[in-house]
Short mmCIF file of C-alpha atoms and ligand atoms in Angstrom, two decimals:
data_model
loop_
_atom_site.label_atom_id
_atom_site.label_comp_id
_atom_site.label_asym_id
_atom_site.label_seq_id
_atom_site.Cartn_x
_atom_site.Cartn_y
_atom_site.Cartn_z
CA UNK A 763 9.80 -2.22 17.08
CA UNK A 764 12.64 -0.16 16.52
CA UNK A 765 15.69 -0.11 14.09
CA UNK A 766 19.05 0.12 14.90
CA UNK A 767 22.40 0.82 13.79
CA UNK A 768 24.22 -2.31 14.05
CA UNK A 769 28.10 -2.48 14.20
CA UNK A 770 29.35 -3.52 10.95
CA UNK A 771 30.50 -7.35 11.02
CA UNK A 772 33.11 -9.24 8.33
CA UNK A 773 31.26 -8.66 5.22
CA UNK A 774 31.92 -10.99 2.39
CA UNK A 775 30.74 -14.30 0.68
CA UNK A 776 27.65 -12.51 -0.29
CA UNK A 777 26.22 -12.92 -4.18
CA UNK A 778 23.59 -11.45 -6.10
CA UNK A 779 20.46 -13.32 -5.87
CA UNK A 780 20.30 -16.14 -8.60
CA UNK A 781 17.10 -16.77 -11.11
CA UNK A 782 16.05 -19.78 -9.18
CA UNK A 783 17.14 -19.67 -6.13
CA UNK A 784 17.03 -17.79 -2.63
CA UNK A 785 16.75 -13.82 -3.55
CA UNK A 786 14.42 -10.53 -3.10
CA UNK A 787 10.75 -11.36 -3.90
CA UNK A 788 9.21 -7.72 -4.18
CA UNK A 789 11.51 -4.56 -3.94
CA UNK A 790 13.73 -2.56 -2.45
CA UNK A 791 10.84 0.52 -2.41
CA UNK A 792 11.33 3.55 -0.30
CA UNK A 793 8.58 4.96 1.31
CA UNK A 794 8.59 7.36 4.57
CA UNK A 795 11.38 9.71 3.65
CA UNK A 796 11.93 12.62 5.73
CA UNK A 797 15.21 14.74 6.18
CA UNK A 798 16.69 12.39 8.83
CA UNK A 799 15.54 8.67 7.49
CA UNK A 800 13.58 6.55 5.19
CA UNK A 801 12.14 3.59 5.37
CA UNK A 802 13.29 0.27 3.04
CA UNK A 803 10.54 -2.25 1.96
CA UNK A 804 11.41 -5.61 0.50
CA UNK A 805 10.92 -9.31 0.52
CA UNK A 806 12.62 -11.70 0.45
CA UNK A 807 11.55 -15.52 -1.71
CA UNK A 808 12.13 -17.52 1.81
CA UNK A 809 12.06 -17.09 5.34
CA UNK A 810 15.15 -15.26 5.86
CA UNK A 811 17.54 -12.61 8.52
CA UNK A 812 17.89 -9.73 6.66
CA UNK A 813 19.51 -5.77 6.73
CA UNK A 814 20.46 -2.91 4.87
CA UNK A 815 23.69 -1.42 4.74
CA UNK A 816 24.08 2.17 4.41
CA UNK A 817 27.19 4.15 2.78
CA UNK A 818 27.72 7.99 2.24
CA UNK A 819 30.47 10.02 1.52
CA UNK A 820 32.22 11.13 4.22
CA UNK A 821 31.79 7.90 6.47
CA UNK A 822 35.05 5.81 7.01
CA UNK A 823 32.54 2.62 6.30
CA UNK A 824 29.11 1.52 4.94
CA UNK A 825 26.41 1.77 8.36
CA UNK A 826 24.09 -1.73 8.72
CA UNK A 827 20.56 -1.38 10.05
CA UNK A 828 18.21 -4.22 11.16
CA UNK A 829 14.98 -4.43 13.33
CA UNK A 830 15.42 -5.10 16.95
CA UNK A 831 12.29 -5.77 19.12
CA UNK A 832 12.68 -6.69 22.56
CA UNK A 833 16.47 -8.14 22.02
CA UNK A 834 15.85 -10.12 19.11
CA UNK A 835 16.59 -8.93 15.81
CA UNK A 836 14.25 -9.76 12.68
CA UNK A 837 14.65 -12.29 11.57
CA UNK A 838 12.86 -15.86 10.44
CA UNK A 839 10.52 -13.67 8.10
CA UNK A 840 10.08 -12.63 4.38
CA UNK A 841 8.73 -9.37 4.96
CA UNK A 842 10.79 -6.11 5.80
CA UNK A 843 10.28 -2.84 6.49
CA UNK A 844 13.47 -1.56 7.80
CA UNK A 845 13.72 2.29 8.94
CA UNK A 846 17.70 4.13 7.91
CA UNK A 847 18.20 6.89 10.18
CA UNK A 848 20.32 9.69 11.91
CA UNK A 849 20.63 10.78 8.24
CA UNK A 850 21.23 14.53 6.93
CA UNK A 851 19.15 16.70 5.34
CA UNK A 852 19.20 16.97 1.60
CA UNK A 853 22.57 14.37 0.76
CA UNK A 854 22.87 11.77 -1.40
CA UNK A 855 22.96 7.92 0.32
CA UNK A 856 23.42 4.86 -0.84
CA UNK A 857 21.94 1.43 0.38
CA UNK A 858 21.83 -2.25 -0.13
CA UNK A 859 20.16 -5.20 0.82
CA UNK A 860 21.91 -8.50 2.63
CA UNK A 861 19.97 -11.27 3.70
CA UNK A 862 20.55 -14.83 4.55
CA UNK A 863 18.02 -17.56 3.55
CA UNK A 864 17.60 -19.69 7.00
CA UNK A 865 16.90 -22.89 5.79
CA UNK A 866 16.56 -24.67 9.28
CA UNK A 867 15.55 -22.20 12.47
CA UNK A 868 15.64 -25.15 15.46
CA UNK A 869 16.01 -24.21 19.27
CA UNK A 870 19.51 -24.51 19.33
CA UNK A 871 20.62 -24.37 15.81
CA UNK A 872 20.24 -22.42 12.65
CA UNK A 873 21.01 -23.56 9.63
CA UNK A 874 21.37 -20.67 6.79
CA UNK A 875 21.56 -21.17 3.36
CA UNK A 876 22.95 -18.83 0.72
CA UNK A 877 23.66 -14.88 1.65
CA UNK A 878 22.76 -12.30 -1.23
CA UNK A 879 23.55 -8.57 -1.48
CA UNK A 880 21.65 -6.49 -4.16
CA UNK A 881 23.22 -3.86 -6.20
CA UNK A 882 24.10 -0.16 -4.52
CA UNK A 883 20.87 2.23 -5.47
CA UNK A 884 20.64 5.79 -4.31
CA UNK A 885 18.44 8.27 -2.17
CA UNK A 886 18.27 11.29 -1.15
CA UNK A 887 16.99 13.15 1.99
CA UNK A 888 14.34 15.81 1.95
CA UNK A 889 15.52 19.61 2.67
CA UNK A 890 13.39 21.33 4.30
CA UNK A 891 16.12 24.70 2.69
CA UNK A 892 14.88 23.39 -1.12
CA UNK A 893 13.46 26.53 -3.14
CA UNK A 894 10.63 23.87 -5.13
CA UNK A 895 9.59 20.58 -5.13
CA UNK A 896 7.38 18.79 -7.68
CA UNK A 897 4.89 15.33 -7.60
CA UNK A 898 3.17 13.24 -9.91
CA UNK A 899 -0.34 12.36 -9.05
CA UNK A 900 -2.38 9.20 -10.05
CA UNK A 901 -5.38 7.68 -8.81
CA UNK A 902 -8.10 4.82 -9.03
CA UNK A 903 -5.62 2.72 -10.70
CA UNK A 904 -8.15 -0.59 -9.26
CA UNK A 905 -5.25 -2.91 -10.37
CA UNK A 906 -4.59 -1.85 -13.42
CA UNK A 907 -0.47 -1.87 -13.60
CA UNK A 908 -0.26 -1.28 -17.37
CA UNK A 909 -2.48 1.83 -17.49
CA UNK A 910 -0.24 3.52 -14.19
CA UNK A 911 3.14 2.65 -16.53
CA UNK A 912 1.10 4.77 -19.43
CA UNK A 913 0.39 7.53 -17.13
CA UNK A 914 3.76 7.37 -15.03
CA UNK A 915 5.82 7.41 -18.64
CA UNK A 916 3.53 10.43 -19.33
CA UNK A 917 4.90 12.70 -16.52
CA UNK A 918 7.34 14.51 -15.31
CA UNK A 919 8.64 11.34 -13.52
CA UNK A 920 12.65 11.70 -13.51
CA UNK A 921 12.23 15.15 -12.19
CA UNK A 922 9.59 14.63 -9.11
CA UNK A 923 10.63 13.93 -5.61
CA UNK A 924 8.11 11.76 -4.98
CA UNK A 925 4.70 9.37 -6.91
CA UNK A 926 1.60 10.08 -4.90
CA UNK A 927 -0.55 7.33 -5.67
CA UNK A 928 -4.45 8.71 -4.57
CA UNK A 929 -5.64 5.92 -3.51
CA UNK A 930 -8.03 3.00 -4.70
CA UNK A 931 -5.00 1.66 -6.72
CA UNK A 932 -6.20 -1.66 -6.01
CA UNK A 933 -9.99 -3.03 -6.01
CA UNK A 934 -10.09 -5.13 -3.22
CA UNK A 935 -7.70 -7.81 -1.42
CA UNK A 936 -7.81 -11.33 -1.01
CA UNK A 937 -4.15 -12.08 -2.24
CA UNK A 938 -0.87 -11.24 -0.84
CA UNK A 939 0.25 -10.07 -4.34
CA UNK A 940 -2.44 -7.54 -4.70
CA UNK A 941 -0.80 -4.83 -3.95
CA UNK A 942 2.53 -5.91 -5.89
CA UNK A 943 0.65 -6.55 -8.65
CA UNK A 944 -1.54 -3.47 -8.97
CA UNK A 945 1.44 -0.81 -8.61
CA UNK A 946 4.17 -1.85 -5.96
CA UNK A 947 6.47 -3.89 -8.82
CA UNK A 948 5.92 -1.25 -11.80
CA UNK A 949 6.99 1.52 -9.00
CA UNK A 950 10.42 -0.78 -7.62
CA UNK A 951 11.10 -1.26 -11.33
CA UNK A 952 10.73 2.51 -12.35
CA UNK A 953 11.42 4.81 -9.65
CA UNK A 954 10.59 3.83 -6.20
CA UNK A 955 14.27 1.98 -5.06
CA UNK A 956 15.03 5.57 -5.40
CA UNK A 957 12.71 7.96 -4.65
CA UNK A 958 9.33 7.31 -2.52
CA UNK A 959 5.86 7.15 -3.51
CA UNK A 960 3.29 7.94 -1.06
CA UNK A 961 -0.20 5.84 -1.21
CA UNK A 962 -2.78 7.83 0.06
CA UNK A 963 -5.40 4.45 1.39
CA UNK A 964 -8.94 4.87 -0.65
CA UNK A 965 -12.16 3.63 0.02
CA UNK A 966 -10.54 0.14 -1.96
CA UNK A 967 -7.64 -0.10 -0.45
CA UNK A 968 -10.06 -1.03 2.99
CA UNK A 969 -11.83 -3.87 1.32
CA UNK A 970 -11.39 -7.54 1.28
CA UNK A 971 -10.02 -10.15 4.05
CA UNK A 972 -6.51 -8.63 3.76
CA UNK A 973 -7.30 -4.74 4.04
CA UNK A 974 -6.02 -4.88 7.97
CA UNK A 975 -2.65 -6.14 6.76
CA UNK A 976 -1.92 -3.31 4.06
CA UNK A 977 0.58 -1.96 6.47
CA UNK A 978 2.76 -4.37 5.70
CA UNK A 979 3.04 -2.97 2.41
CA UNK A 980 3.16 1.12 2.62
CA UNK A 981 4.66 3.50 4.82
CA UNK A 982 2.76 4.41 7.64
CA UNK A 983 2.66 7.37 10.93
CA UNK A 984 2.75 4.96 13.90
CA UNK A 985 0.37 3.06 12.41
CA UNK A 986 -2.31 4.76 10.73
CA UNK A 987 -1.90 6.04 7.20
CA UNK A 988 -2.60 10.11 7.64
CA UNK A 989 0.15 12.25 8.02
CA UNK A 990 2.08 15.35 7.34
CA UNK A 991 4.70 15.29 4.70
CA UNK A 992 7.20 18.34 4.55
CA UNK A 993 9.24 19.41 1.21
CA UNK A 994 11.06 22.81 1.59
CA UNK A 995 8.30 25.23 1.91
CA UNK A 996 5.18 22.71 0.97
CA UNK A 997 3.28 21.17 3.58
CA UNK A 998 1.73 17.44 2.22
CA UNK A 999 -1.42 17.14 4.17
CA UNK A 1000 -2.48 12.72 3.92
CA UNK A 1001 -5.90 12.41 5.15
CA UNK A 1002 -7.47 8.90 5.05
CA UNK A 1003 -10.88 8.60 4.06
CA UNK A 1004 -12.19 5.72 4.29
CA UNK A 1005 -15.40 4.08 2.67
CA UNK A 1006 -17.93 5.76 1.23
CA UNK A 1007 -21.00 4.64 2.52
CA UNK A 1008 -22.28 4.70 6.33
CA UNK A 1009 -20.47 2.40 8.96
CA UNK A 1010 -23.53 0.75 9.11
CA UNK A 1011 -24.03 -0.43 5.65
CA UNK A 1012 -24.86 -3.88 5.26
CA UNK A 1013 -22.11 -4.55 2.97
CA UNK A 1014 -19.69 -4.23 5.72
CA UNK A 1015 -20.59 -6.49 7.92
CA UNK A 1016 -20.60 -4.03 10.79
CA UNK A 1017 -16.66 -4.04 10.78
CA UNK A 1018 -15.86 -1.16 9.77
CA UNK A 1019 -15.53 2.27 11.67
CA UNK A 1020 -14.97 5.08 9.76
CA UNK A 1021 -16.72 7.69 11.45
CA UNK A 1022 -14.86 7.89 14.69
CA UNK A 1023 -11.60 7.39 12.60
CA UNK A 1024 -12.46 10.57 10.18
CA UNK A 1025 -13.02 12.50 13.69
CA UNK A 1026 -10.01 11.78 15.30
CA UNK A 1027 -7.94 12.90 12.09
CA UNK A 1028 -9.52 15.96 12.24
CA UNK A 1029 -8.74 16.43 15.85
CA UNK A 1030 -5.35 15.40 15.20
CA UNK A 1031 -5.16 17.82 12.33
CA UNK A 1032 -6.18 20.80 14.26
CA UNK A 1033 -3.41 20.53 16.40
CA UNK A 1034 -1.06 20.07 13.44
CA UNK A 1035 -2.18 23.01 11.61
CA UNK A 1036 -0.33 25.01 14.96
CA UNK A 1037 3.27 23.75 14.57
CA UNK A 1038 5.41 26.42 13.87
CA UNK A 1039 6.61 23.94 10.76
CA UNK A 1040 3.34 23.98 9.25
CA UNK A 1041 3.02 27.38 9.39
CA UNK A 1042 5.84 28.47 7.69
CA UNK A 1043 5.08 26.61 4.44
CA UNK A 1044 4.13 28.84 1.99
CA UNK A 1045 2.45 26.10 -0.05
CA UNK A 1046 -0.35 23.75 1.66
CA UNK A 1047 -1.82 21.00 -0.28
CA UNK A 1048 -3.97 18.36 1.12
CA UNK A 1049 -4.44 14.46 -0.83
CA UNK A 1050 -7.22 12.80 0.55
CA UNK A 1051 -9.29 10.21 -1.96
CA UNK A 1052 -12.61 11.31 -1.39
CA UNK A 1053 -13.24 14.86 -1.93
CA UNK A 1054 -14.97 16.99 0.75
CA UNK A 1055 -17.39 18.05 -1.46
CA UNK A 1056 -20.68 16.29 -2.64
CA UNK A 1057 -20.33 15.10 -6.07
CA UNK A 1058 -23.72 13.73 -6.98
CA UNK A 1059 -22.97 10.17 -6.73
CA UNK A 1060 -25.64 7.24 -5.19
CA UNK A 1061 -27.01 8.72 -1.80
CA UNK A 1062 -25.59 6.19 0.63
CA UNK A 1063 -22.41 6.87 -1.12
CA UNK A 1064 -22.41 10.39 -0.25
CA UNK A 1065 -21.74 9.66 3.19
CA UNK A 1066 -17.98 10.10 3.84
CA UNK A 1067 -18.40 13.03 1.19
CA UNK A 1068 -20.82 15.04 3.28
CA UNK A 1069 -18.86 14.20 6.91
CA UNK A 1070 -15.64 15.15 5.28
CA UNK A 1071 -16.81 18.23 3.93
CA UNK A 1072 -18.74 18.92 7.63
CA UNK A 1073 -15.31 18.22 9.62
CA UNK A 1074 -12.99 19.43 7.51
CA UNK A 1075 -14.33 22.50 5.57
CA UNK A 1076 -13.55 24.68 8.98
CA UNK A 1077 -9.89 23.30 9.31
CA UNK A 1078 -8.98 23.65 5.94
CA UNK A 1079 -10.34 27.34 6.16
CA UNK A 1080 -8.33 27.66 9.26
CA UNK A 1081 -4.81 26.16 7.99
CA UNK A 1082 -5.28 28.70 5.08
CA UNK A 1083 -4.95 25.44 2.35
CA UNK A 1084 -3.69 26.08 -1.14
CA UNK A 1085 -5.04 22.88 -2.62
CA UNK A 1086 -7.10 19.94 -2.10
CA UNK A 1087 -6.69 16.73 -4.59
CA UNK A 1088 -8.75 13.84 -4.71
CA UNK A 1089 -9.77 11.19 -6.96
CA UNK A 1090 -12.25 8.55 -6.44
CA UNK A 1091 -15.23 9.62 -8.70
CA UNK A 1092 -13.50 8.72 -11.88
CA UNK A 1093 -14.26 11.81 -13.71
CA UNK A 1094 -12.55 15.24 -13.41
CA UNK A 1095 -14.53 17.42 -11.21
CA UNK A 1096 -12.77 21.37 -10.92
CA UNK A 1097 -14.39 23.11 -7.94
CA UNK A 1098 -13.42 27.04 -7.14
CA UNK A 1099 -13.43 28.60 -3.55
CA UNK A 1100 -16.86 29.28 -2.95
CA UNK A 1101 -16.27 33.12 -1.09
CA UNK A 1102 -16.34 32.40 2.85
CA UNK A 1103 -17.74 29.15 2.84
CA UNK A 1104 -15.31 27.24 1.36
CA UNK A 1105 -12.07 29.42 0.64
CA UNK A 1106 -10.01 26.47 -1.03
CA UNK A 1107 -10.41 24.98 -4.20
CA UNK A 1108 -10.54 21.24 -4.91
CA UNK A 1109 -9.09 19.22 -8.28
CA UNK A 1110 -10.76 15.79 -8.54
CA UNK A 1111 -8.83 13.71 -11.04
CA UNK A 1112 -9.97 11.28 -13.21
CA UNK A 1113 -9.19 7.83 -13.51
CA UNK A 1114 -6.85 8.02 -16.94
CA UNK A 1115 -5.06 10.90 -15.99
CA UNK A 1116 -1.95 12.13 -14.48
CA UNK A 1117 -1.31 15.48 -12.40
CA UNK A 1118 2.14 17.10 -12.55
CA UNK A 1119 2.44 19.03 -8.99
CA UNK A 1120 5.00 21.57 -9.42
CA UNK A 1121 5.37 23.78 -6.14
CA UNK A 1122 7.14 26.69 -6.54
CA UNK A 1123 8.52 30.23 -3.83
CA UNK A 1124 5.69 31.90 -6.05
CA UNK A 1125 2.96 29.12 -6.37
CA UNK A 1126 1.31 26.01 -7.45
CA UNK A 1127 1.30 24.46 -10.66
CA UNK A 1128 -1.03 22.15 -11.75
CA UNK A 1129 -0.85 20.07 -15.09
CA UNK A 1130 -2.81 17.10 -16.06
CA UNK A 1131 -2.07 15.01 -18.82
CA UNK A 1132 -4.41 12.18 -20.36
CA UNK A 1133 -2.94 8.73 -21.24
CA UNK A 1134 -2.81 9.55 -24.80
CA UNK A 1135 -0.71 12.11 -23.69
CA UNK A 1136 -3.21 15.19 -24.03
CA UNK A 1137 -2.67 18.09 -21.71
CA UNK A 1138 -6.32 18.52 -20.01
CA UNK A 1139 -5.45 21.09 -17.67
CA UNK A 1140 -2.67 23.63 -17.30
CA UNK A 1141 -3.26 25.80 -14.67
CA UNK A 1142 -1.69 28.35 -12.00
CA UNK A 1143 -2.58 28.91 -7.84
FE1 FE2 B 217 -12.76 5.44 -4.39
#
């Protein structure tokens, strides 16, 4: 799949979508952003051909940008992840849905029904020249929308560049509007048609007969859902943990294969940790859901604790990280260096809390705020 620039065509006709009939189902969210593109996610209520137009200042008119595999452009679908690019660094864009409902998609005829065209909402590029970037931090939602509203409305929100969501903020799914309903819709409504959020995958996020579709919903590296993210001087290290227990546990059915997955990250990381962009961040911070470090929970459950602590203790050493912050064990765990052994520390965050990032030319800031709105933890890398 790739996404194109289309030339622009006669635009007009087009309405906003109407209560009851054809419109967007779930967003516009942004997810991916980078200096040169972001990616758009959105639905749309029926099958549909769908694209984004794109205007900034400076360009004579507004850019369109549609899916194109193989010579046919998306279309005949509700779901749409649709990648903007040959941006700038740093500049304001702004972007807009169009999509046609196709009400009748025969061999040799298509019938389409109304056109819409949401209102103009605005991004912005990262810059890899920006002095300090900040991010707020939640994790182990497990579905709860209303409680992620208390703790997003409790940060530092309208100043972050991006929501990290830490994974397992769903339980399990079975449902297509799992993932809408646990924090996708609260994010499009509050922030995310503007700026991203990133969602780490936890140990949850893997369960259930739909975990092998969550692509569809979150931004992804080709494919798999570790990556690098880069703001100004701060490297974003996404590691995907996986489950908990052994790949063998009977619980899974023996479908699941976590071990060799965990391996090649950390064989992809090591080679990472060379490029000359990575090593000219002054801050390094890694999210990953499971901490690499053993936490005292149930035995079997130690599992991906003790291999990610045995794979990536040496790396992390190596890459000469800042931070690590996890979640998963519900409770707030604060673990120092430990001399040459360990030379990082590690923030687990608690399930009803919210971490301010704030990344700074002389450091790392770290505040975490309860959902009474308590500061827990104020503290200075
Ligand atoms: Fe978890």
């Amino acid at each position: 799949m790739r996404s194109i620039a289309l030339t622009i065509i006669a635009l007009f006709g087009y309405t906003i979508a109407l209560a009851d009939g054809f419109g967007i189902g779930h967003g516009p969210y942004l997810q991916n952003v980078t200096e040169d593109k972001v990616t758009v996610f959105f639905t749309t209520s029926a099958p549909s051909f769908a694209w984004i137009e794109v205007e900034s200042d400076g360009w004579v008119e507004p850019r369109r940008f549609a899916n194109s595999e193989a010579g046919l452009l998306d279309a005949y679908t509700k779901s749409y992840s649709i990648e903007i690019n040959g941006l700038e660094r740093g500049k304001q864009y702004r972007y807009r849905i169009v999509a046609k409902e196709m009400k009748e998609f025969r061999p040799y005829k298509i019938t389409y029904g109304d056109s819409i065209a949401t209102e103009w909402e605005r991004f912005y590029t990262t810059d890899s020249k920006a002095k300090e970037c900040s991010f707020v931090i939640i994790n182990d939602g497990h579905d709860n929308a209303g409680k992620v509203r208390t703790l997003l409305e409790k940060s530092q929100l309208s100043s972050a560049n991006a929501v990290i969501y830490l994974g397992d903020m769903i339980s399990y799914s079975e449902r297509e509007d799992v993932p809408y309903n646990g924090f996708i819709d609260l994010s499009t409504e509050l922030f995310a048609r503007n700026k991203p959020f990133i969602a780490v995958r936890g140990n949850h996020e893997t369960r259930g007969n739909m975990a092998r579709r969550y692509k569809e919903y979150v931004g992804t590296h080709e494919g798999r859902f570790y990556n690098i993210y880069y703001y100004g001087n701060t490297a974003l290290i996404v590691l995907d943990t996986g489950e908990d227990k052994p790949d063998s546990h009977p619980v899974y059915g023996g479908i699941n294969d976590f071990d060799s997955y965990r391996n090649e990250q950390a064989l992809w990381l090591q080679q990472e940790i060379k490029s000359k962009r990575f090593r000219q961040c002054s801050n390094r911070i890694v999210l990953m859901h499971i901490p690499p470090y053993i936490t005292g929970n149930h035995h079997s459950e130690q599992h991906a604790e003790k291999e990610l602590s045995r794979l990536f203790t040496p790396i992390f050493n190596k890459a000469k990280i800042d931070l690590v912050l996890s979640g998963h064990t519900h409770r707030h765990i604060d673990i120092e260096p430990d001399g040459d052994e360990r030379k990082f520390p590690i923030i687990v965050n608690d399930n009803n809390s919210v971490i301010d990032l704030k990344l700074t030319k002389e450091g790392i800031g770290v505040t975490i705020t309860d959902k009474d709105g308590k500061v827990t933890l104020n503290k200075k890398l």
